[in-house]
Every structure is written in C-alpha cells, then in structure tokens.
mmCIF file of C-alpha atoms in Angstrom:
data_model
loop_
_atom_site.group_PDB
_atom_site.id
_atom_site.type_symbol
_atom_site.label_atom_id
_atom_site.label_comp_id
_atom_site.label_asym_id
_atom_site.label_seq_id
_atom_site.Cartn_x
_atom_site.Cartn_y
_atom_site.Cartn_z
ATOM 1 C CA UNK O 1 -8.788 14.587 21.668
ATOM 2 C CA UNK O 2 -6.760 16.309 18.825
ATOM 3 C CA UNK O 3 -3.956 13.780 18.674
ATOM 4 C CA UNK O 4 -5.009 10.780 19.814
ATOM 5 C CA UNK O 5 -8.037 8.581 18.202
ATOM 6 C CA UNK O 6 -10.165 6.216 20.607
ATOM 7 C CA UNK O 7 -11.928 3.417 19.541
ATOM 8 C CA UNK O 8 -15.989 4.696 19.991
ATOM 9 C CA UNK O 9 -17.139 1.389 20.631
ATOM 10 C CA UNK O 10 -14.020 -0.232 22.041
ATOM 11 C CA UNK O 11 -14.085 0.921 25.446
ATOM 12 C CA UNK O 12 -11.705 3.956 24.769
ATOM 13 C CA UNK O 13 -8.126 2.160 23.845
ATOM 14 C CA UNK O 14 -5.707 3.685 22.264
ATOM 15 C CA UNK O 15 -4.913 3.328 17.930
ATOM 16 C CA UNK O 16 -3.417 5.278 16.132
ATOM 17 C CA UNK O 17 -1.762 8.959 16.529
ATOM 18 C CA UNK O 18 -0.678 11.743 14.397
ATOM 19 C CA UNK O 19 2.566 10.852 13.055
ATOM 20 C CA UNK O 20 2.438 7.359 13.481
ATOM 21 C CA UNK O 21 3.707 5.330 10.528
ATOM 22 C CA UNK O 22 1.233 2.871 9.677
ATOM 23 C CA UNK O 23 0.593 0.293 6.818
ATOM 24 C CA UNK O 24 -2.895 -0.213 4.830
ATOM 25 C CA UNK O 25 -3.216 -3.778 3.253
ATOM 26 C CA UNK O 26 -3.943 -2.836 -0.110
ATOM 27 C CA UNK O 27 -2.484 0.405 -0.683
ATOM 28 C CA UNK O 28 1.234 0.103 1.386
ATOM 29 C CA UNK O 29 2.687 2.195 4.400
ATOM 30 C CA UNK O 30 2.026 6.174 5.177
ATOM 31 C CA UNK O 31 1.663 8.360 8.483
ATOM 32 C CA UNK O 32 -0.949 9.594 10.125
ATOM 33 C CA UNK O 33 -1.972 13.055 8.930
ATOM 34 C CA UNK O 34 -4.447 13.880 10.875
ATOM 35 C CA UNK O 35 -7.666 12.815 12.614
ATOM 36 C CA UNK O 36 -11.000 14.400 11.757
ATOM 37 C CA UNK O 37 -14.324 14.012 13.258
ATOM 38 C CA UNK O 38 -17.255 13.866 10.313
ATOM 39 C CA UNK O 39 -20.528 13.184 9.943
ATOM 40 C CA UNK O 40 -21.696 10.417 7.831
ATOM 41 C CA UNK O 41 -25.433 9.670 7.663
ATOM 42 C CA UNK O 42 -25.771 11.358 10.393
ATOM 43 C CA UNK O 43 -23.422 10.156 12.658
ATOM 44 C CA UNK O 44 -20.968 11.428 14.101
ATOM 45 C CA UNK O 45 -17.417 8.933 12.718
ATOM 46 C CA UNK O 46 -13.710 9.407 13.233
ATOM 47 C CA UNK O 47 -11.072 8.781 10.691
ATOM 48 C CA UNK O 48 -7.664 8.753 10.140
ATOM 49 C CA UNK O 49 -6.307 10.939 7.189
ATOM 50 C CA UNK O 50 -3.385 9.069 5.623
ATOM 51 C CA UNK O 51 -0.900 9.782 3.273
ATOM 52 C CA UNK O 52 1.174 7.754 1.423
ATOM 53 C CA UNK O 53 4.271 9.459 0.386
ATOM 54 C CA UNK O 54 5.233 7.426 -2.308
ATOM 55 C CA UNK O 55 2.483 7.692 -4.403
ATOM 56 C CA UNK O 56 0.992 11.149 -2.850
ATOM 57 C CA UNK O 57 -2.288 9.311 -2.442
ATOM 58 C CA UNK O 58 -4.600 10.061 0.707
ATOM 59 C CA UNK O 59 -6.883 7.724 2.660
ATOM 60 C CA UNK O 60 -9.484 8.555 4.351
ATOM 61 C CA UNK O 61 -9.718 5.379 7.077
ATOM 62 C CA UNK O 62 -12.198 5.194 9.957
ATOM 63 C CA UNK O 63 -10.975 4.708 12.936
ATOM 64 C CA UNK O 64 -13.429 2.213 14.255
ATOM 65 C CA UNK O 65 -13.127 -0.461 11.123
ATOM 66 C CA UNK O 66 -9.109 -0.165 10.510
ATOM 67 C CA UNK O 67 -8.253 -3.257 12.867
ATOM 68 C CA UNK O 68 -10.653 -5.447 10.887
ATOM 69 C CA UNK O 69 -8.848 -3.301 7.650
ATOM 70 C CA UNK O 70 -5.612 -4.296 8.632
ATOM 71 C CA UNK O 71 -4.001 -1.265 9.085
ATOM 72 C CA UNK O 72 -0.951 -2.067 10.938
ATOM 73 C CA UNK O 73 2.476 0.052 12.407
ATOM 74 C CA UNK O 74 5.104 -0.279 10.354
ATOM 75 C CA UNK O 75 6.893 -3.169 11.059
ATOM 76 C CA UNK O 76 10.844 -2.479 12.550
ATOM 77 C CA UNK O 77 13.929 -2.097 10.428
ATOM 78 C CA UNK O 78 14.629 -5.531 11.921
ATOM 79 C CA UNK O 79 11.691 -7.174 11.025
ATOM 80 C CA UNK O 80 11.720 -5.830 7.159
ATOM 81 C CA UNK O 81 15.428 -7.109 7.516
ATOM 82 C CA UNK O 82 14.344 -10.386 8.489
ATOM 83 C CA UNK O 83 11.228 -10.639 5.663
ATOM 84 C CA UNK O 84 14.436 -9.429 2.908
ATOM 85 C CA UNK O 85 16.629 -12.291 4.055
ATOM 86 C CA UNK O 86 13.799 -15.018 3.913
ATOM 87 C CA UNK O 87 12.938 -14.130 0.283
ATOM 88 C CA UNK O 88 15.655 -16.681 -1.162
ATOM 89 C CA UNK O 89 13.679 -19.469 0.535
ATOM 90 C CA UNK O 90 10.503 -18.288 -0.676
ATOM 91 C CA UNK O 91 8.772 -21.750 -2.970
ATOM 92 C CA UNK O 92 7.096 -20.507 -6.422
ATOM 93 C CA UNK O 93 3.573 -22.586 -6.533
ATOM 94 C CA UNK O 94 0.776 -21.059 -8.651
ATOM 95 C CA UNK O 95 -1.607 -22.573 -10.249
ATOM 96 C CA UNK O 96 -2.161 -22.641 -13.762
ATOM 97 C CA UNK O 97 -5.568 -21.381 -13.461
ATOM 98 C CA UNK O 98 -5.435 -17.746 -14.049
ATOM 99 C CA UNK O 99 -8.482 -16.997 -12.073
ATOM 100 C CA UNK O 100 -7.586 -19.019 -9.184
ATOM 101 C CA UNK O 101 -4.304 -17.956 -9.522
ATOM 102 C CA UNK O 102 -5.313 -14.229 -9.080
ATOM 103 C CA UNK O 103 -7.554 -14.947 -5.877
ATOM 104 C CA UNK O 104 -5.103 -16.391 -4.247
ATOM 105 C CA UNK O 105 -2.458 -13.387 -4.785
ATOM 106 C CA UNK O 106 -5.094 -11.412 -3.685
ATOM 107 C CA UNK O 107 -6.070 -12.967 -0.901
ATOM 108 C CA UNK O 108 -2.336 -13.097 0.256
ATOM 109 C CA UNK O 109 -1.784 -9.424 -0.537
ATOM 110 C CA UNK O 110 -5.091 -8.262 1.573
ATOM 111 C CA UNK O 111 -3.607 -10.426 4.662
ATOM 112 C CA UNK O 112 -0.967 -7.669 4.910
ATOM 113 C CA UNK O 113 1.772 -10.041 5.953
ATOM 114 C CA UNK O 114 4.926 -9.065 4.223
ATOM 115 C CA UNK O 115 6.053 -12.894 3.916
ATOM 116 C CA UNK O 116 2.385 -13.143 1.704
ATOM 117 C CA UNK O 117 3.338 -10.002 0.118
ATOM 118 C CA UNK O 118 6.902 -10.938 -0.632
ATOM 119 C CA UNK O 119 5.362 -14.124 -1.935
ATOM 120 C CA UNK O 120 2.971 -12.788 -4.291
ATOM 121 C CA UNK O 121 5.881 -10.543 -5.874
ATOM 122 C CA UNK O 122 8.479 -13.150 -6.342
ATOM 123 C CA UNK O 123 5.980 -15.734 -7.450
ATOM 124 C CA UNK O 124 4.506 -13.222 -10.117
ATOM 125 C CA UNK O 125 8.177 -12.015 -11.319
ATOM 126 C CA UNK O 126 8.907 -15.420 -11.961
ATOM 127 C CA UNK O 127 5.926 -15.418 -13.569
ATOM 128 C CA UNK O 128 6.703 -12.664 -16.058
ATOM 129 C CA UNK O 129 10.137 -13.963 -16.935
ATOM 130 C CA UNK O 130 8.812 -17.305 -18.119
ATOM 131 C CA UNK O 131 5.597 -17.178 -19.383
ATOM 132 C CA UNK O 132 4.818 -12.813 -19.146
ATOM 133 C CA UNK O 133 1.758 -11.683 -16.938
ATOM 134 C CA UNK O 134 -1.556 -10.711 -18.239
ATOM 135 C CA UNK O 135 -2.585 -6.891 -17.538
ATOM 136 C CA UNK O 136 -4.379 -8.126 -14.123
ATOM 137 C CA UNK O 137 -1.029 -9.461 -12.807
ATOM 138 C CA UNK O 138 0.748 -6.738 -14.299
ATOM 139 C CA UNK O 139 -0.857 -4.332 -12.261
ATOM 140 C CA UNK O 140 -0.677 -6.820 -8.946
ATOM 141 C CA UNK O 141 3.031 -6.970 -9.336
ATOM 142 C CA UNK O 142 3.489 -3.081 -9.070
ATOM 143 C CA UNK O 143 1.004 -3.022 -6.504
ATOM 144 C CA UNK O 144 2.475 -5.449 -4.074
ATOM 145 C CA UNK O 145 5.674 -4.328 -4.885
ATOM 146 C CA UNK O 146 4.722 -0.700 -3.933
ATOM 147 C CA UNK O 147 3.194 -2.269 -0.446
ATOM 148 C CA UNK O 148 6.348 -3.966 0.372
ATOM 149 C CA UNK O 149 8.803 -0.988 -1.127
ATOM 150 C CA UNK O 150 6.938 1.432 0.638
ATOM 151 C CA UNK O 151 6.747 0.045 4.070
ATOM 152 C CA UNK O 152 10.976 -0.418 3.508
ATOM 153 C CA UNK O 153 11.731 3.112 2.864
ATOM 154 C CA UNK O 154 9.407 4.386 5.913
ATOM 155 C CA UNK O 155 11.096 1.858 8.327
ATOM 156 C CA UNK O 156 14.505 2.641 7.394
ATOM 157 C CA UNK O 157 14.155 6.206 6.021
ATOM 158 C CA UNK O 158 15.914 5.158 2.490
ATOM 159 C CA UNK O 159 15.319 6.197 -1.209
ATOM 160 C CA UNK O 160 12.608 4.561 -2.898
ATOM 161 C CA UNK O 161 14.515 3.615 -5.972
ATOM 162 C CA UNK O 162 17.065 2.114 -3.197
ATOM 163 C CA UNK O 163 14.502 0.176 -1.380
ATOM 164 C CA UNK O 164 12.680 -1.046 -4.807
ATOM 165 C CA UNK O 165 16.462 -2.289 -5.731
ATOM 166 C CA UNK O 166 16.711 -4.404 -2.672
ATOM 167 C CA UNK O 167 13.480 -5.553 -3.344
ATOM 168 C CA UNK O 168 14.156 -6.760 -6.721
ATOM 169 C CA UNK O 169 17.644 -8.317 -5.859
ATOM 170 C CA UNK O 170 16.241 -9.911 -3.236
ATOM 171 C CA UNK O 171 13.364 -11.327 -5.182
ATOM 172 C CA UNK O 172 15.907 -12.744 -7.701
ATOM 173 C CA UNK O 173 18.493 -14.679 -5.484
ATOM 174 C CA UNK O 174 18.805 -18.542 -5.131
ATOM 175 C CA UNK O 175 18.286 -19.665 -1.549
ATOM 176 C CA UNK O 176 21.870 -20.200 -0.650
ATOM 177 C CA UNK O 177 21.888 -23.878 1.225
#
C-alpha cells in the first residue's frame, strides 16, 4: 500500500495519493509527498507528508482525521477562474468589534472555501487602506492570501508573484454592473 492511503476505519476508500495536489485549510495548497505508517501511543497511524512549495513548510496530516481537517484537491483552473471573477461582487461587512471581527475571519478562513477566503482578504485589505490592521490581522491577511495564492499557482502552474498579482488586482476592482 505504498501509494495509495485507505481510510483504517472507513471501510477501505480511497483519499489521497502521492502526487496529488491537495489544499489544507489553514496553511494553503501542496502535494502529497509521501505516506508513512508511524506509531503514535502505540498505535499503529497513517499520515500524509505534505509539502507546501511556497513556503517550503511540511505537514505531517493523518490520514484518518484530514476529511474532518478539510484537506481538499485542489480545486480546477476553472473553478479558481470562477472564485477570481466573483471577487468584484464580493460585499465588505465587518464588524467594528475587533475580537468578533477576528473570529469571524477565522472561522471563514478554516471553512476552506475560497469564496470565504477571498472574502476575508478583500474585506481585511479594505481594512488596511482605511483604518490599517492591527498585528493579528496583519498576519491573517498574508495568511489567507498565501491559502488562496498558493492553491492558484498549483492549479494553473504560474509564478507566485504572478498569481499574488492577480490576487491583488482582483481584490481591488469595482464590481462592474
């Protein structure tokens, strides 16, 4: 079972495979490395070893918990197309409450949904160029911005600095009606 993880508990199904391009909710889209076999408190657990090539960072995900994760294939060229050209339409409503504010980007950036994601970045740059973001959002901007970046340039094999471009355009353009 070298390439190919199965679900322990699930009845055998098929996940996840070496190669695969996938997407983690908090941390953006990678492939498949590999799939090891360790032992954790004494039992035996699978995992899938994913790397992010963006930021060079490597997961270590089990394969039994990353549906209830959210780990996700990438989505299609089409379907990041699609999530780019809604962006204009997007509506800006935060609260003024910083707290609640930041539990509800949070919230829509662990859903994994790119609209959420897309959301949370164009809500927050707005953000910044009216009123400036605390540290906290600071960081939440480059982080969902690095989620929705790097899921681009793994779907359509482009530049980074390209994809973060689009991103930004994108995020800046009046809905045209």
């Amino acid at each position: 079972m070298p390439l190919t993880a199965f679900c322990q508990k699930g009845g055998g199904h098929r996940m996840f495979q070496v190669g695969d391009k996938v997407v983690h909710p908090m941390h953006g889209a990678g492939v498949i490395d590999s799939i090891v076999r360790e032992k954790i408190s004494g039992k035996a657990m699978d995992f899938y070893v994913f790397k992010m090539p963006i930021s060079g960072l490597t997961l270590k995900i089990p394969t039994e918990n990353s549906e209830a994760i959210g780990v996700r294939a990438v989505k299609s060229a089409d379907e990041i197309e699609a999530v780019i050209a809604r962006v204009p339409a997007l509506s800006i409503d935060m609260t003024s409450n910083w707290n609640h504010r930041y539990r509800e980007n949070m919230d829509r950036l662990k859903s994994g949904d790119l609209d959420e994601v897309s959301a949370v970045i164009k809500a927050l740059m707005h953000r910044d160029s009216t009123r400036g973001l605390s540290n906290g959002e600071r960081k939440m901007l480059h982080i969902a911005k690095q989620i929705l970046v790097s899921e681009i340039v793994l779907a359509e094999d482009v530049a980074y600095p390209d994809a973060e471009e689009r991103v930004n355009a994108a995020m800046l353009s009046k809905e045209r009606k």
